């Protein structure tokens, strides 16, 4: 095991034991996570692709594995990969902005990622994954952290600007902005046909160059 791999292993153990949002929540005790934390993070010292999502949902909280829900089915379809490839840490790192299920809002939707996670852990995780060749930023929270000033006023404008974001970013590790694959966003996809017609073919091609066809690429 390399020094970097060992350091990442130790960091993941610290993340798994993290209870900041329960024991030292931002905003005081009244803002504590109302259930036992279960951090979900698949960092990798070898994966060429990073999926930077939002936060685990209720199903992922129960399973302990990222994207074990309909959103995951749609995301894998967007990427053109099967589940074994998606869950292979040698191919994909999956590191959300918040590691624990944040709970639900009054309308039954997921709350935003906990604010404690990214300041505590994200830079440390990213520093230990220098091998990345492609970063997919899903949703406004991941886009805010990873894109900085390249992020536009709305998610639609940011995703629509994907070509420029790729062009002005690191050519060795381009960043691709995506909407959340939740089925709640089906209306957004219908209203923005360029997403499936233009962005997804480019995305699948880039993924295919990093994940061999014999390693889980699904034919379109």
mmCIF file of C-alpha atoms in Angstrom, residues 77-191:
data_model
loop_
_atom_site.group_PDB
_atom_site.id
_atom_site.type_symbol
_atom_site.label_atom_id
_atom_site.label_comp_id
_atom_site.label_asym_id
_atom_site.label_seq_id
_atom_site.Cartn_x
_atom_site.Cartn_y
_atom_site.Cartn_z
ATOM 1 C CA UNK A 77 -27.831 5.584 -17.473
ATOM 2 C CA UNK A 78 -26.430 9.088 -17.989
ATOM 3 C CA UNK A 79 -22.907 7.742 -17.608
ATOM 4 C CA UNK A 80 -23.512 4.655 -19.733
ATOM 5 C CA UNK A 81 -22.174 2.242 -17.106
ATOM 6 C CA UNK A 82 -23.588 -0.726 -15.246
ATOM 7 C CA UNK A 83 -23.817 -1.079 -11.473
ATOM 8 C CA UNK A 84 -20.682 -3.242 -11.005
ATOM 9 C CA UNK A 85 -18.548 -0.643 -12.775
ATOM 10 C CA UNK A 86 -20.234 2.233 -10.941
ATOM 11 C CA UNK A 87 -19.511 0.682 -7.553
ATOM 12 C CA UNK A 88 -15.924 -0.250 -8.367
ATOM 13 C CA UNK A 89 -13.715 2.200 -6.402
ATOM 14 C CA UNK A 90 -10.957 1.649 -8.948
ATOM 15 C CA UNK A 91 -13.224 3.378 -11.481
ATOM 16 C CA UNK A 92 -15.434 5.813 -9.555
ATOM 17 C CA UNK A 93 -14.947 7.826 -6.397
ATOM 18 C CA UNK A 94 -18.271 9.042 -4.995
ATOM 19 C CA UNK A 95 -17.865 11.918 -2.556
ATOM 20 C CA UNK A 96 -20.964 14.026 -1.805
ATOM 21 C CA UNK A 97 -20.905 17.505 -0.325
ATOM 22 C CA UNK A 98 -22.545 16.181 2.825
ATOM 23 C CA UNK A 99 -21.763 12.645 3.962
ATOM 24 C CA UNK A 100 -24.874 12.036 6.077
ATOM 25 C CA UNK A 101 -28.577 12.068 5.268
ATOM 26 C CA UNK A 102 -29.648 15.573 6.365
ATOM 27 C CA UNK A 103 -33.315 14.714 6.927
ATOM 28 C CA UNK A 104 -36.444 15.950 5.178
ATOM 29 C CA UNK A 105 -38.034 19.355 4.866
ATOM 30 C CA UNK A 106 -41.704 20.124 5.522
ATOM 31 C CA UNK A 107 -42.658 19.031 1.988
ATOM 32 C CA UNK A 108 -40.899 15.681 2.232
ATOM 33 C CA UNK A 109 -37.889 16.635 0.133
ATOM 34 C CA UNK A 110 -34.317 16.221 1.312
ATOM 35 C CA UNK A 111 -32.791 19.088 3.246
ATOM 36 C CA UNK A 112 -29.556 20.675 1.923
ATOM 37 C CA UNK A 113 -26.244 18.998 2.771
ATOM 38 C CA UNK A 114 -25.052 19.661 6.284
ATOM 39 C CA UNK A 115 -22.801 22.716 6.416
ATOM 40 C CA UNK A 116 -20.304 21.009 8.710
ATOM 41 C CA UNK A 117 -19.084 18.412 6.212
ATOM 42 C CA UNK A 118 -17.324 20.308 3.435
ATOM 43 C CA UNK A 119 -15.194 22.611 5.652
ATOM 44 C CA UNK A 120 -14.147 19.677 7.818
ATOM 45 C CA UNK A 121 -13.334 17.103 5.175
ATOM 46 C CA UNK A 122 -13.565 18.063 1.527
ATOM 47 C CA UNK A 123 -10.159 19.647 0.920
ATOM 48 C CA UNK A 124 -8.486 16.755 2.722
ATOM 49 C CA UNK A 125 -10.246 14.192 0.532
ATOM 50 C CA UNK A 126 -9.514 16.051 -2.697
ATOM 51 C CA UNK A 127 -5.828 16.444 -1.820
ATOM 52 C CA UNK A 128 -5.513 12.661 -1.583
ATOM 53 C CA UNK A 129 -7.034 12.013 -5.031
ATOM 54 C CA UNK A 130 -4.523 13.637 -7.431
ATOM 55 C CA UNK A 131 -5.101 10.865 -9.990
ATOM 56 C CA UNK A 132 -8.557 12.127 -11.001
ATOM 57 C CA UNK A 133 -9.151 12.658 -14.713
ATOM 58 C CA UNK A 134 -12.823 13.736 -14.677
ATOM 59 C CA UNK A 135 -15.027 15.372 -12.038
ATOM 60 C CA UNK A 136 -18.816 15.354 -12.311
ATOM 61 C CA UNK A 137 -20.468 17.988 -10.116
ATOM 62 C CA UNK A 138 -24.109 17.202 -9.443
ATOM 63 C CA UNK A 139 -26.399 19.949 -8.196
ATOM 64 C CA UNK A 140 -25.856 23.488 -6.992
ATOM 65 C CA UNK A 141 -23.937 22.699 -3.798
ATOM 66 C CA UNK A 142 -21.227 20.678 -5.522
ATOM 67 C CA UNK A 143 -21.089 23.222 -8.320
ATOM 68 C CA UNK A 144 -20.599 26.080 -5.849
ATOM 69 C CA UNK A 145 -17.646 24.311 -4.217
ATOM 70 C CA UNK A 146 -15.940 22.980 -7.335
ATOM 71 C CA UNK A 147 -16.672 25.681 -9.906
ATOM 72 C CA UNK A 148 -16.298 28.866 -7.913
ATOM 73 C CA UNK A 149 -16.783 31.890 -10.213
ATOM 74 C CA UNK A 150 -17.643 29.636 -13.165
ATOM 75 C CA UNK A 151 -20.927 28.815 -11.479
ATOM 76 C CA UNK A 152 -23.811 30.858 -12.926
ATOM 77 C CA UNK A 153 -26.821 32.394 -11.167
ATOM 78 C CA UNK A 154 -28.987 29.321 -11.703
ATOM 79 C CA UNK A 155 -28.306 25.623 -12.050
ATOM 80 C CA UNK A 156 -29.777 25.675 -15.560
ATOM 81 C CA UNK A 157 -27.375 28.407 -16.644
ATOM 82 C CA UNK A 158 -24.439 26.559 -15.086
ATOM 83 C CA UNK A 159 -25.230 23.253 -16.778
ATOM 84 C CA UNK A 160 -25.986 24.984 -20.083
ATOM 85 C CA UNK A 161 -22.504 26.536 -19.848
ATOM 86 C CA UNK A 162 -20.821 23.109 -19.632
ATOM 87 C CA UNK A 163 -18.662 23.530 -22.739
ATOM 88 C CA UNK A 164 -17.060 26.726 -21.463
ATOM 89 C CA UNK A 165 -16.561 25.195 -18.032
ATOM 90 C CA UNK A 166 -14.675 22.295 -19.617
ATOM 91 C CA UNK A 167 -12.683 24.586 -21.904
ATOM 92 C CA UNK A 168 -11.429 26.981 -19.221
ATOM 93 C CA UNK A 169 -10.784 24.339 -16.570
ATOM 94 C CA UNK A 170 -7.888 21.957 -16.028
ATOM 95 C CA UNK A 171 -7.423 20.042 -19.305
ATOM 96 C CA UNK A 172 -6.037 17.096 -17.324
ATOM 97 C CA UNK A 173 -9.128 16.903 -15.123
ATOM 98 C CA UNK A 174 -12.170 18.620 -16.673
ATOM 99 C CA UNK A 175 -15.233 19.329 -14.562
ATOM 100 C CA UNK A 176 -18.704 18.643 -15.964
ATOM 101 C CA UNK A 177 -21.766 20.190 -14.258
ATOM 102 C CA UNK A 178 -24.929 18.099 -14.060
ATOM 103 C CA UNK A 179 -28.411 18.460 -12.574
ATOM 104 C CA UNK A 180 -29.375 16.040 -9.859
ATOM 105 C CA UNK A 181 -30.606 12.759 -11.400
ATOM 106 C CA UNK A 182 -33.637 12.720 -9.123
ATOM 107 C CA UNK A 183 -36.871 11.820 -10.854
ATOM 108 C CA UNK A 184 -38.197 15.092 -9.425
ATOM 109 C CA UNK A 185 -36.099 16.710 -12.168
ATOM 110 C CA UNK A 186 -37.840 14.920 -15.048
ATOM 111 C CA UNK A 187 -39.676 18.146 -15.899
ATOM 112 C CA UNK A 188 -36.369 20.035 -16.041
ATOM 113 C CA UNK A 189 -34.982 17.491 -18.485
ATOM 114 C CA UNK A 190 -38.043 17.804 -20.728
ATOM 115 C CA UNK A 191 -37.726 21.605 -20.710
#
